[in-house]
mmCIF file of C-alpha atoms in Angstrom:
data_model
loop_
_atom_site.group_PDB
_atom_site.id
_atom_site.type_symbol
_atom_site.label_atom_id
_atom_site.label_comp_id
_atom_site.label_asym_id
_atom_site.label_seq_id
_atom_site.Cartn_x
_atom_site.Cartn_y
_atom_site.Cartn_z
ATOM 1 C CA UNK D 264 73.063 -69.105 9.578
ATOM 2 C CA UNK D 265 73.395 -70.684 13.044
ATOM 3 C CA UNK D 266 71.991 -73.957 11.754
ATOM 4 C CA UNK D 267 74.491 -73.979 8.895
ATOM 5 C CA UNK D 268 77.375 -73.338 11.283
ATOM 6 C CA UNK D 269 76.309 -76.163 13.617
ATOM 7 C CA UNK D 270 75.828 -78.528 10.693
ATOM 8 C CA UNK D 271 79.246 -77.672 9.258
ATOM 9 C CA UNK D 272 80.914 -78.297 12.621
ATOM 10 C CA UNK D 273 79.081 -81.626 12.955
ATOM 11 C CA UNK D 274 80.164 -82.701 9.479
ATOM 12 C CA UNK D 275 83.767 -81.835 10.324
ATOM 13 C CA UNK D 276 83.610 -83.784 13.587
ATOM 14 C CA UNK D 277 82.092 -86.838 11.936
ATOM 15 C CA UNK D 278 84.597 -86.606 9.091
ATOM 16 C CA UNK D 279 87.471 -86.499 11.557
ATOM 17 C CA UNK D 280 85.997 -89.441 13.465
ATOM 18 C CA UNK D 281 85.757 -91.439 10.244
ATOM 19 C CA UNK D 282 89.332 -90.514 9.325
ATOM 20 C CA UNK D 283 90.613 -91.618 12.732
ATOM 21 C CA UNK D 284 89.084 -95.063 12.284
ATOM 22 C CA UNK D 285 91.379 -97.760 10.911
ATOM 23 C CA UNK D 286 90.096 -100.673 8.858
ATOM 24 C CA UNK D 287 91.357 -104.148 9.758
ATOM 25 C CA UNK D 288 90.921 -107.096 7.402
ATOM 26 C CA UNK D 289 89.806 -110.393 8.878
ATOM 27 C CA UNK D 290 89.842 -113.854 7.335
ATOM 28 C CA UNK D 291 88.045 -116.905 8.669
ATOM 29 C CA UNK D 292 90.045 -120.003 7.699
ATOM 30 C CA UNK D 293 89.357 -123.690 8.327
ATOM 31 C CA UNK D 294 92.697 -125.435 8.963
ATOM 32 C CA UNK D 295 93.736 -129.070 8.403
ATOM 33 C CA UNK D 296 91.045 -129.583 5.781
ATOM 34 C CA UNK D 297 90.049 -128.585 2.257
ATOM 35 C CA UNK D 298 86.335 -128.804 3.094
ATOM 36 C CA UNK D 299 84.606 -125.741 4.510
ATOM 37 C CA UNK D 300 83.078 -126.192 7.978
ATOM 38 C CA UNK D 301 85.434 -129.067 8.768
ATOM 39 C CA UNK D 302 88.833 -128.958 10.460
ATOM 40 C CA UNK D 303 89.562 -126.181 12.931
ATOM 41 C CA UNK D 304 88.348 -122.606 12.314
ATOM 42 C CA UNK D 305 90.619 -119.679 13.117
ATOM 43 C CA UNK D 306 90.268 -115.963 12.697
ATOM 44 C CA UNK D 307 93.179 -114.091 11.132
ATOM 45 C CA UNK D 308 93.659 -110.324 11.291
ATOM 46 C CA UNK D 309 96.018 -109.698 8.388
ATOM 47 C CA UNK D 310 97.011 -106.103 9.226
ATOM 48 C CA UNK D 311 97.039 -105.939 13.025
ATOM 49 C CA UNK D 312 99.502 -103.034 13.395
ATOM 50 C CA UNK D 313 98.052 -100.524 15.833
ATOM 51 C CA UNK D 314 95.752 -102.876 17.728
ATOM 52 C CA UNK D 315 96.064 -102.899 21.512
ATOM 53 C CA UNK D 316 96.037 -106.055 23.619
ATOM 54 C CA UNK D 317 92.531 -105.161 24.787
ATOM 55 C CA UNK D 318 91.285 -104.707 21.231
ATOM 56 C CA UNK D 319 92.807 -108.015 20.111
ATOM 57 C CA UNK D 320 91.186 -109.792 23.039
ATOM 58 C CA UNK D 321 87.804 -108.279 22.157
ATOM 59 C CA UNK D 322 88.138 -109.287 18.491
ATOM 60 C CA UNK D 323 89.055 -112.852 19.516
ATOM 61 C CA UNK D 324 86.082 -112.964 21.870
ATOM 62 C CA UNK D 325 83.764 -111.642 19.159
ATOM 63 C CA UNK D 326 84.943 -114.155 16.529
ATOM 64 C CA UNK D 327 84.724 -116.874 19.217
ATOM 65 C CA UNK D 328 87.077 -119.339 17.549
ATOM 66 C CA UNK D 329 89.380 -121.371 19.759
ATOM 67 C CA UNK D 330 92.156 -119.021 18.574
ATOM 68 C CA UNK D 331 92.492 -115.899 16.468
ATOM 69 C CA UNK D 332 95.877 -114.948 14.994
ATOM 70 C CA UNK D 333 97.077 -111.363 14.576
ATOM 71 C CA UNK D 334 99.776 -110.583 12.002
ATOM 72 C CA UNK D 335 102.062 -107.578 12.474
ATOM 73 C CA UNK D 336 104.841 -106.000 10.448
ATOM 74 C CA UNK D 337 108.381 -107.094 11.368
ATOM 75 C CA UNK D 338 109.762 -105.340 14.458
ATOM 76 C CA UNK D 339 113.409 -106.222 13.739
ATOM 77 C CA UNK D 340 115.671 -107.172 10.832
ATOM 78 C CA UNK D 341 115.837 -110.840 11.863
ATOM 79 C CA UNK D 342 112.182 -111.652 11.135
ATOM 80 C CA UNK D 343 109.604 -111.265 8.352
ATOM 81 C CA UNK D 344 106.743 -110.489 10.698
ATOM 82 C CA UNK D 345 105.233 -110.969 14.138
ATOM 83 C CA UNK D 346 102.291 -113.162 15.120
ATOM 84 C CA UNK D 347 100.209 -113.256 18.301
ATOM 85 C CA UNK D 348 97.417 -115.640 19.271
ATOM 86 C CA UNK D 349 94.349 -115.057 21.436
ATOM 87 C CA UNK D 350 91.642 -117.425 22.636
ATOM 88 C CA UNK D 351 88.311 -115.808 23.575
ATOM 89 C CA UNK D 352 89.741 -115.474 27.106
ATOM 90 C CA UNK D 353 93.541 -115.115 27.058
ATOM 91 C CA UNK D 354 96.634 -114.779 24.907
ATOM 92 C CA UNK D 355 98.537 -118.029 24.259
ATOM 93 C CA UNK D 356 102.191 -118.359 23.184
ATOM 94 C CA UNK D 357 101.657 -120.415 20.037
ATOM 95 C CA UNK D 358 98.933 -122.256 18.144
ATOM 96 C CA UNK D 359 99.172 -124.822 15.370
ATOM 97 C CA UNK D 360 95.929 -124.430 13.479
ATOM 98 C CA UNK D 361 95.938 -120.624 13.778
ATOM 99 C CA UNK D 362 99.474 -120.579 12.320
ATOM 100 C CA UNK D 363 98.323 -122.683 9.378
ATOM 101 C CA UNK D 364 95.354 -120.318 8.974
ATOM 102 C CA UNK D 365 97.458 -117.156 9.271
ATOM 103 C CA UNK D 366 100.069 -118.223 6.739
ATOM 104 C CA UNK D 367 97.358 -119.442 4.362
ATOM 105 C CA UNK D 368 95.495 -116.125 4.629
ATOM 106 C CA UNK D 369 98.741 -114.195 4.115
ATOM 107 C CA UNK D 370 99.509 -116.270 1.020
ATOM 108 C CA UNK D 371 96.044 -115.540 -0.396
ATOM 109 C CA UNK D 372 96.192 -111.854 0.464
ATOM 110 C CA UNK D 373 99.666 -111.281 -0.977
ATOM 111 C CA UNK D 374 99.509 -113.854 -3.825
ATOM 112 C CA UNK D 375 102.699 -115.466 -2.544
ATOM 113 C CA UNK D 376 104.793 -118.091 -4.297
ATOM 114 C CA UNK D 377 106.396 -120.918 -2.310
ATOM 115 C CA UNK D 378 108.565 -119.385 0.390
ATOM 116 C CA UNK D 379 109.790 -119.663 3.968
ATOM 117 C CA UNK D 380 108.917 -116.831 6.342
ATOM 118 C CA UNK D 381 110.683 -116.266 9.666
ATOM 119 C CA UNK D 382 107.915 -115.197 12.014
ATOM 120 C CA UNK D 383 108.418 -113.967 15.571
ATOM 121 C CA UNK D 384 106.220 -115.711 18.150
ATOM 122 C CA UNK D 385 106.151 -115.655 21.948
ATOM 123 C CA UNK D 386 108.387 -118.759 21.890
ATOM 124 C CA UNK D 387 110.927 -117.353 19.457
ATOM 125 C CA UNK D 388 111.407 -116.823 15.722
ATOM 126 C CA UNK D 389 110.204 -119.871 13.780
ATOM 127 C CA UNK D 390 110.341 -120.733 10.066
ATOM 128 C CA UNK D 391 106.902 -121.185 8.526
ATOM 129 C CA UNK D 392 106.907 -122.609 5.001
ATOM 130 C CA UNK D 393 104.255 -121.788 2.416
ATOM 131 C CA UNK D 394 104.045 -124.372 -0.374
ATOM 132 C CA UNK D 395 102.200 -123.338 -3.531
ATOM 133 C CA UNK D 396 100.704 -126.261 -5.457
ATOM 134 C CA UNK D 397 98.248 -126.058 -8.363
ATOM 135 C CA UNK D 398 97.189 -122.540 -7.477
ATOM 136 C CA UNK D 399 96.554 -123.373 -3.817
ATOM 137 C CA UNK D 400 98.667 -123.572 -0.664
ATOM 138 C CA UNK D 401 99.797 -125.934 2.069
ATOM 139 C CA UNK D 402 101.578 -124.662 5.166
ATOM 140 C CA UNK D 403 104.419 -126.305 7.108
ATOM 141 C CA UNK D 404 104.915 -125.081 10.660
ATOM 142 C CA UNK D 405 108.187 -125.753 12.469
ATOM 143 C CA UNK D 406 107.264 -125.985 16.144
ATOM 144 C CA UNK D 407 109.240 -124.987 19.226
ATOM 145 C CA UNK D 408 111.682 -127.129 21.192
ATOM 146 C CA UNK D 409 110.194 -130.438 22.323
ATOM 147 C CA UNK D 410 109.940 -131.045 26.065
ATOM 148 C CA UNK D 411 108.577 -134.045 27.962
ATOM 149 C CA UNK D 412 107.705 -133.863 31.651
ATOM 150 C CA UNK D 413 107.917 -136.788 34.084
ATOM 151 C CA UNK D 414 105.022 -139.232 34.245
ATOM 152 C CA UNK D 415 102.291 -138.178 36.670
ATOM 153 C CA UNK D 416 101.998 -139.938 39.987
ATOM 154 C CA UNK D 417 99.078 -142.296 40.516
ATOM 155 C CA UNK D 418 97.019 -139.786 42.530
ATOM 156 C CA UNK D 419 97.149 -137.118 39.808
ATOM 157 C CA UNK D 420 96.591 -139.695 37.066
ATOM 158 C CA UNK D 421 93.500 -141.012 38.849
ATOM 159 C CA UNK D 422 92.046 -137.503 39.188
ATOM 160 C CA UNK D 423 92.781 -136.798 35.559
ATOM 161 C CA UNK D 424 91.220 -139.913 34.092
ATOM 162 C CA UNK D 425 88.180 -139.520 36.372
ATOM 163 C CA UNK D 426 87.669 -135.948 35.119
ATOM 164 C CA UNK D 427 87.851 -137.237 31.543
ATOM 165 C CA UNK D 428 85.309 -139.975 32.256
ATOM 166 C CA UNK D 429 87.852 -142.763 31.804
ATOM 167 C CA UNK D 430 88.690 -145.856 33.838
ATOM 168 C CA UNK D 431 92.178 -147.301 34.317
ATOM 169 C CA UNK D 432 91.204 -150.207 32.105
ATOM 170 C CA UNK D 433 90.653 -147.773 29.201
ATOM 171 C CA UNK D 434 94.286 -146.663 29.197
ATOM 172 C CA UNK D 435 96.806 -147.959 26.683
ATOM 173 C CA UNK D 436 99.490 -149.484 28.921
ATOM 174 C CA UNK D 437 102.351 -148.561 26.604
ATOM 175 C CA UNK D 438 101.458 -144.845 26.810
ATOM 176 C CA UNK D 439 102.495 -143.007 30.011
ATOM 177 C CA UNK D 440 100.309 -140.109 31.131
ATOM 178 C CA UNK D 441 102.534 -137.027 31.025
ATOM 179 C CA UNK D 442 102.885 -133.514 29.637
ATOM 180 C CA UNK D 443 104.475 -132.946 26.218
ATOM 181 C CA UNK D 444 105.143 -129.558 24.684
ATOM 182 C CA UNK D 445 106.490 -127.760 21.645
ATOM 183 C CA UNK D 446 105.670 -124.382 23.167
ATOM 184 C CA UNK D 447 102.100 -124.842 24.439
ATOM 185 C CA UNK D 448 101.885 -127.928 26.629
ATOM 186 C CA UNK D 449 99.348 -130.739 26.480
ATOM 187 C CA UNK D 450 98.751 -133.796 28.692
ATOM 188 C CA UNK D 451 99.056 -136.971 26.596
ATOM 189 C CA UNK D 452 96.558 -139.718 27.433
ATOM 190 C CA UNK D 453 96.635 -142.846 25.258
ATOM 191 C CA UNK D 454 93.595 -145.102 25.307
ATOM 192 C CA UNK D 455 92.740 -148.412 23.655
ATOM 193 C CA UNK D 456 89.477 -147.794 21.896
ATOM 194 C CA UNK D 457 88.212 -145.247 19.344
ATOM 195 C CA UNK D 458 84.598 -145.818 20.295
ATOM 196 C CA UNK D 459 85.470 -144.903 23.870
ATOM 197 C CA UNK D 460 87.308 -141.834 22.580
ATOM 198 C CA UNK D 461 84.211 -140.625 20.765
ATOM 199 C CA UNK D 462 81.960 -141.380 23.748
ATOM 200 C CA UNK D 463 83.983 -139.265 26.191
ATOM 201 C CA UNK D 464 82.003 -136.683 28.143
ATOM 202 C CA UNK D 465 84.502 -134.930 30.433
ATOM 203 C CA UNK D 466 83.747 -132.931 33.547
ATOM 204 C CA UNK D 467 85.059 -129.590 32.299
ATOM 205 C CA UNK D 468 84.975 -127.948 35.725
ATOM 206 C CA UNK D 469 87.185 -130.697 37.158
ATOM 207 C CA UNK D 470 89.582 -130.483 34.206
ATOM 208 C CA UNK D 471 89.847 -126.686 34.570
ATOM 209 C CA UNK D 472 90.512 -127.026 38.301
ATOM 210 C CA UNK D 473 93.145 -129.706 37.710
ATOM 211 C CA UNK D 474 94.877 -127.464 35.156
ATOM 212 C CA UNK D 475 95.831 -125.063 37.949
ATOM 213 C CA UNK D 476 97.618 -127.731 39.953
ATOM 214 C CA UNK D 477 99.475 -129.374 37.043
ATOM 215 C CA UNK D 478 100.216 -126.096 35.215
ATOM 216 C CA UNK D 479 98.868 -127.388 31.902
ATOM 217 C CA UNK D 480 95.602 -126.377 30.232
ATOM 218 C CA UNK D 481 95.232 -128.968 27.457
ATOM 219 C CA UNK D 482 94.302 -132.649 27.618
ATOM 220 C CA UNK D 483 94.922 -134.668 24.453
ATOM 221 C CA UNK D 484 93.287 -138.097 24.457
ATOM 222 C CA UNK D 485 94.406 -140.285 21.555
ATOM 223 C CA UNK D 486 94.179 -143.842 20.291
ATOM 224 C CA UNK D 487 95.933 -146.032 17.728
ATOM 225 C CA UNK D 488 92.554 -147.645 16.962
ATOM 226 C CA UNK D 489 92.454 -146.646 13.279
ATOM 227 C CA UNK D 490 90.852 -148.422 10.350
ATOM 228 C CA UNK D 491 92.722 -146.346 7.752
ATOM 229 C CA UNK D 492 96.323 -147.381 6.973
ATOM 230 C CA UNK D 493 97.516 -143.810 6.339
ATOM 231 C CA UNK D 494 96.134 -142.570 9.688
ATOM 232 C CA UNK D 495 98.076 -143.597 12.795
ATOM 233 C CA UNK D 496 96.048 -141.896 15.513
ATOM 234 C CA UNK D 497 92.685 -140.367 16.298
ATOM 235 C CA UNK D 498 92.401 -137.801 19.060
ATOM 236 C CA UNK D 499 90.321 -135.297 21.000
ATOM 237 C CA UNK D 500 91.635 -132.250 22.862
ATOM 238 C CA UNK D 501 89.999 -130.469 25.802
ATOM 239 C CA UNK D 502 91.131 -127.154 27.317
ATOM 240 C CA UNK D 503 88.302 -125.697 29.433
ATOM 241 C CA UNK D 504 90.708 -123.658 31.597
ATOM 242 C CA UNK D 505 91.314 -121.313 28.631
ATOM 243 C CA UNK D 506 87.726 -121.326 27.404
ATOM 244 C CA UNK D 507 88.028 -124.194 24.909
ATOM 245 C CA UNK D 508 85.936 -127.138 26.040
ATOM 246 C CA UNK D 509 86.908 -129.063 22.912
ATOM 247 C CA UNK D 510 89.302 -127.988 20.171
ATOM 248 C CA UNK D 511 88.430 -129.559 16.801
ATOM 249 C CA UNK D 512 91.938 -130.232 15.384
ATOM 250 C CA UNK D 513 95.042 -129.276 17.364
ATOM 251 C CA UNK D 514 98.478 -128.765 15.812
ATOM 252 C CA UNK D 515 100.057 -128.166 19.223
ATOM 253 C CA UNK D 516 98.794 -131.552 20.384
ATOM 254 C CA UNK D 517 99.505 -133.726 17.339
ATOM 255 C CA UNK D 518 102.995 -132.234 16.944
ATOM 256 C CA UNK D 519 104.118 -132.933 20.529
ATOM 257 C CA UNK D 520 102.482 -136.360 20.223
ATOM 258 C CA UNK D 521 105.120 -137.187 17.606
ATOM 259 C CA UNK D 522 107.934 -136.324 20.023
ATOM 260 C CA UNK D 523 106.192 -138.198 22.824
ATOM 261 C CA UNK D 524 105.894 -141.362 20.725
ATOM 262 C CA UNK D 525 109.598 -141.246 19.818
ATOM 263 C CA UNK D 526 111.012 -140.413 23.252
ATOM 264 C CA UNK D 527 108.907 -143.126 24.898
ATOM 265 C CA UNK D 528 109.932 -145.615 22.162
ATOM 266 C CA UNK D 529 106.320 -146.428 21.371
ATOM 267 C CA UNK D 530 106.740 -146.401 17.581
ATOM 268 C CA UNK D 531 109.418 -147.540 15.162
ATOM 269 C CA UNK D 532 111.197 -145.287 12.680
ATOM 270 C CA UNK D 533 113.933 -145.383 10.033
ATOM 271 C CA UNK D 534 116.717 -143.038 8.891
ATOM 272 C CA UNK D 535 116.243 -140.817 11.946
ATOM 273 C CA UNK D 536 112.834 -139.706 10.697
ATOM 274 C CA UNK D 537 109.302 -140.424 11.820
ATOM 275 C CA UNK D 538 106.185 -139.271 9.991
ATOM 276 C CA UNK D 539 102.514 -139.930 10.627
ATOM 277 C CA UNK D 540 99.016 -138.542 10.095
ATOM 278 C CA UNK D 541 96.777 -137.782 13.055
ATOM 279 C CA UNK D 542 93.032 -137.254 12.664
ATOM 280 C CA UNK D 543 90.876 -135.264 15.052
ATOM 281 C CA UNK D 544 87.381 -133.788 15.211
ATOM 282 C CA UNK D 545 85.396 -136.889 14.270
ATOM 283 C CA UNK D 546 83.058 -136.706 17.278
ATOM 284 C CA UNK D 547 82.076 -133.078 16.661
ATOM 285 C CA UNK D 548 81.792 -133.411 12.863
ATOM 286 C CA UNK D 549 84.861 -131.250 12.166
ATOM 287 C CA UNK D 550 87.248 -133.940 10.982
ATOM 288 C CA UNK D 551 90.711 -132.745 10.041
ATOM 289 C CA UNK D 552 94.127 -134.297 9.404
ATOM 290 C CA UNK D 553 97.541 -133.184 10.653
ATOM 291 C CA UNK D 554 100.719 -134.458 9.031
ATOM 292 C CA UNK D 555 103.535 -134.666 11.602
ATOM 293 C CA UNK D 556 107.258 -135.047 10.860
ATOM 294 C CA UNK D 557 109.869 -135.663 13.552
ATOM 295 C CA UNK D 558 113.625 -135.442 13.061
ATOM 296 C CA UNK D 559 115.560 -137.664 15.456
ATOM 297 C CA UNK D 560 119.124 -137.556 16.782
ATOM 298 C CA UNK D 561 120.511 -140.058 19.295
ATOM 299 C CA UNK D 562 117.028 -141.591 19.641
ATOM 300 C CA UNK D 563 115.547 -138.229 20.748
ATOM 301 C CA UNK D 564 113.237 -135.848 18.845
ATOM 302 C CA UNK D 565 115.118 -132.669 17.881
ATOM 303 C CA UNK D 566 112.771 -131.062 15.335
ATOM 304 C CA UNK D 567 109.015 -131.317 14.917
ATOM 305 C CA UNK D 568 107.004 -129.976 12.005
ATOM 306 C CA UNK D 569 103.309 -130.114 11.189
ATOM 307 C CA UNK D 570 101.786 -129.660 7.758
ATOM 308 C CA UNK D 571 98.202 -128.909 6.906
ATOM 309 C CA UNK D 572 95.756 -127.841 4.240
ATOM 310 C CA UNK D 573 93.417 -124.904 4.723
ATOM 311 C CA UNK D 574 90.417 -123.287 3.075
ATOM 312 C CA UNK D 575 88.974 -119.782 3.216
ATOM 313 C CA UNK D 576 85.457 -119.552 4.630
ATOM 314 C CA UNK D 577 84.978 -115.779 4.445
ATOM 315 C CA UNK D 578 86.705 -112.413 4.788
ATOM 316 C CA UNK D 579 85.455 -109.123 6.170
ATOM 317 C CA UNK D 580 86.609 -105.778 7.538
ATOM 318 C CA UNK D 581 86.170 -104.058 10.854
ATOM 319 C CA UNK D 582 86.790 -100.399 11.641
ATOM 320 C CA UNK D 583 88.315 -99.535 15.002
ATOM 321 C CA UNK D 584 89.264 -96.085 16.273
#
C-alpha cells in the first residue's frame, strides 16, 4: 500500500514536470545558397515565446552557429512579429543571414505565399519580403539606415592591417578604411588581390583587442578581383570579439558595402539605383552569394536591401521547462 502511494505520487510529479515543459521547434538553415553545407548556417527558433534571455543565449551557444534567430509573436499592432539574434556569446541588434534563415523557416513552417512582413528588431521595425517561386522561397531584407564613419587615422589603420596580416601595398587605394553600418557596423577594407584575400591569416586576439578601441566588432575585407562578370566582389569577414573568428557569408557586411561604394563614389550607377552580387566563403568552402540593391537620392544611399536564397538542413525540437 505504501509502495503504491509513493509510486502514484512519483507518477504525478513526473507528469506535472512533463506538462510544465514547453517544446520549441528549431530549424537549421543555410543562407545565401541552395546547396546544403554551403553559405552561412543559422539556427532559427520558430516559436520562441516564453524563452528567457539566458535560455536563448544557451540555445545559441549549443547550436554554435555565428547567429541564431528567435521569432516571437507580435508585441504591438504595428508589427507582424519580433525577432532577436544571438551569437554563441552575446545578443546582436541585427543579422543578415539569420534574417534570411528566419524568414525562410517561417515560410516553410507556415506554408506562406509571397508577402511582406513587418518585423520588430533592435534597430526598429523593418519590412522583410518573402518571395515564393516554383514552390520555394527567396527572402529580401530591408536593412537599417546607412551610416558611414570618418576614415581611420594612419595609426589605427596600420594596427588594423597588421592584425589582418596585410601590408599597405595590399590595399586598394580607391577604398578608404572606415566603418560602415546598416545597424551592425563593419570595418571596410578593400584590397587588390583575391589570392591575398584567401591567404589571410589574421591575429584574432589583436583584432578583438582593437574592436574595443574602435567600437566595432566586424572586419570585412573585400576585393574587386573577380573572374565572373555577375560577381562584383569577393569578401571575408572576421569578428573574434563576439566569438566569430570568420563568418562564412555576411548580409550585414555586403549590404553596407553597397552604401560604402556609392557614398565614396567608387562605382558607377544609373537611374538612382545600384545593384551587385557579392560572394563570400570561398576560403572556408562555404561559398554563398548576396544580392545587394541600393536606392540613391542626391548621390547618397537612402535604402539598402539584400536578397538571398536559403535551404533547410534539418529541424528538431527541444523541451525546456
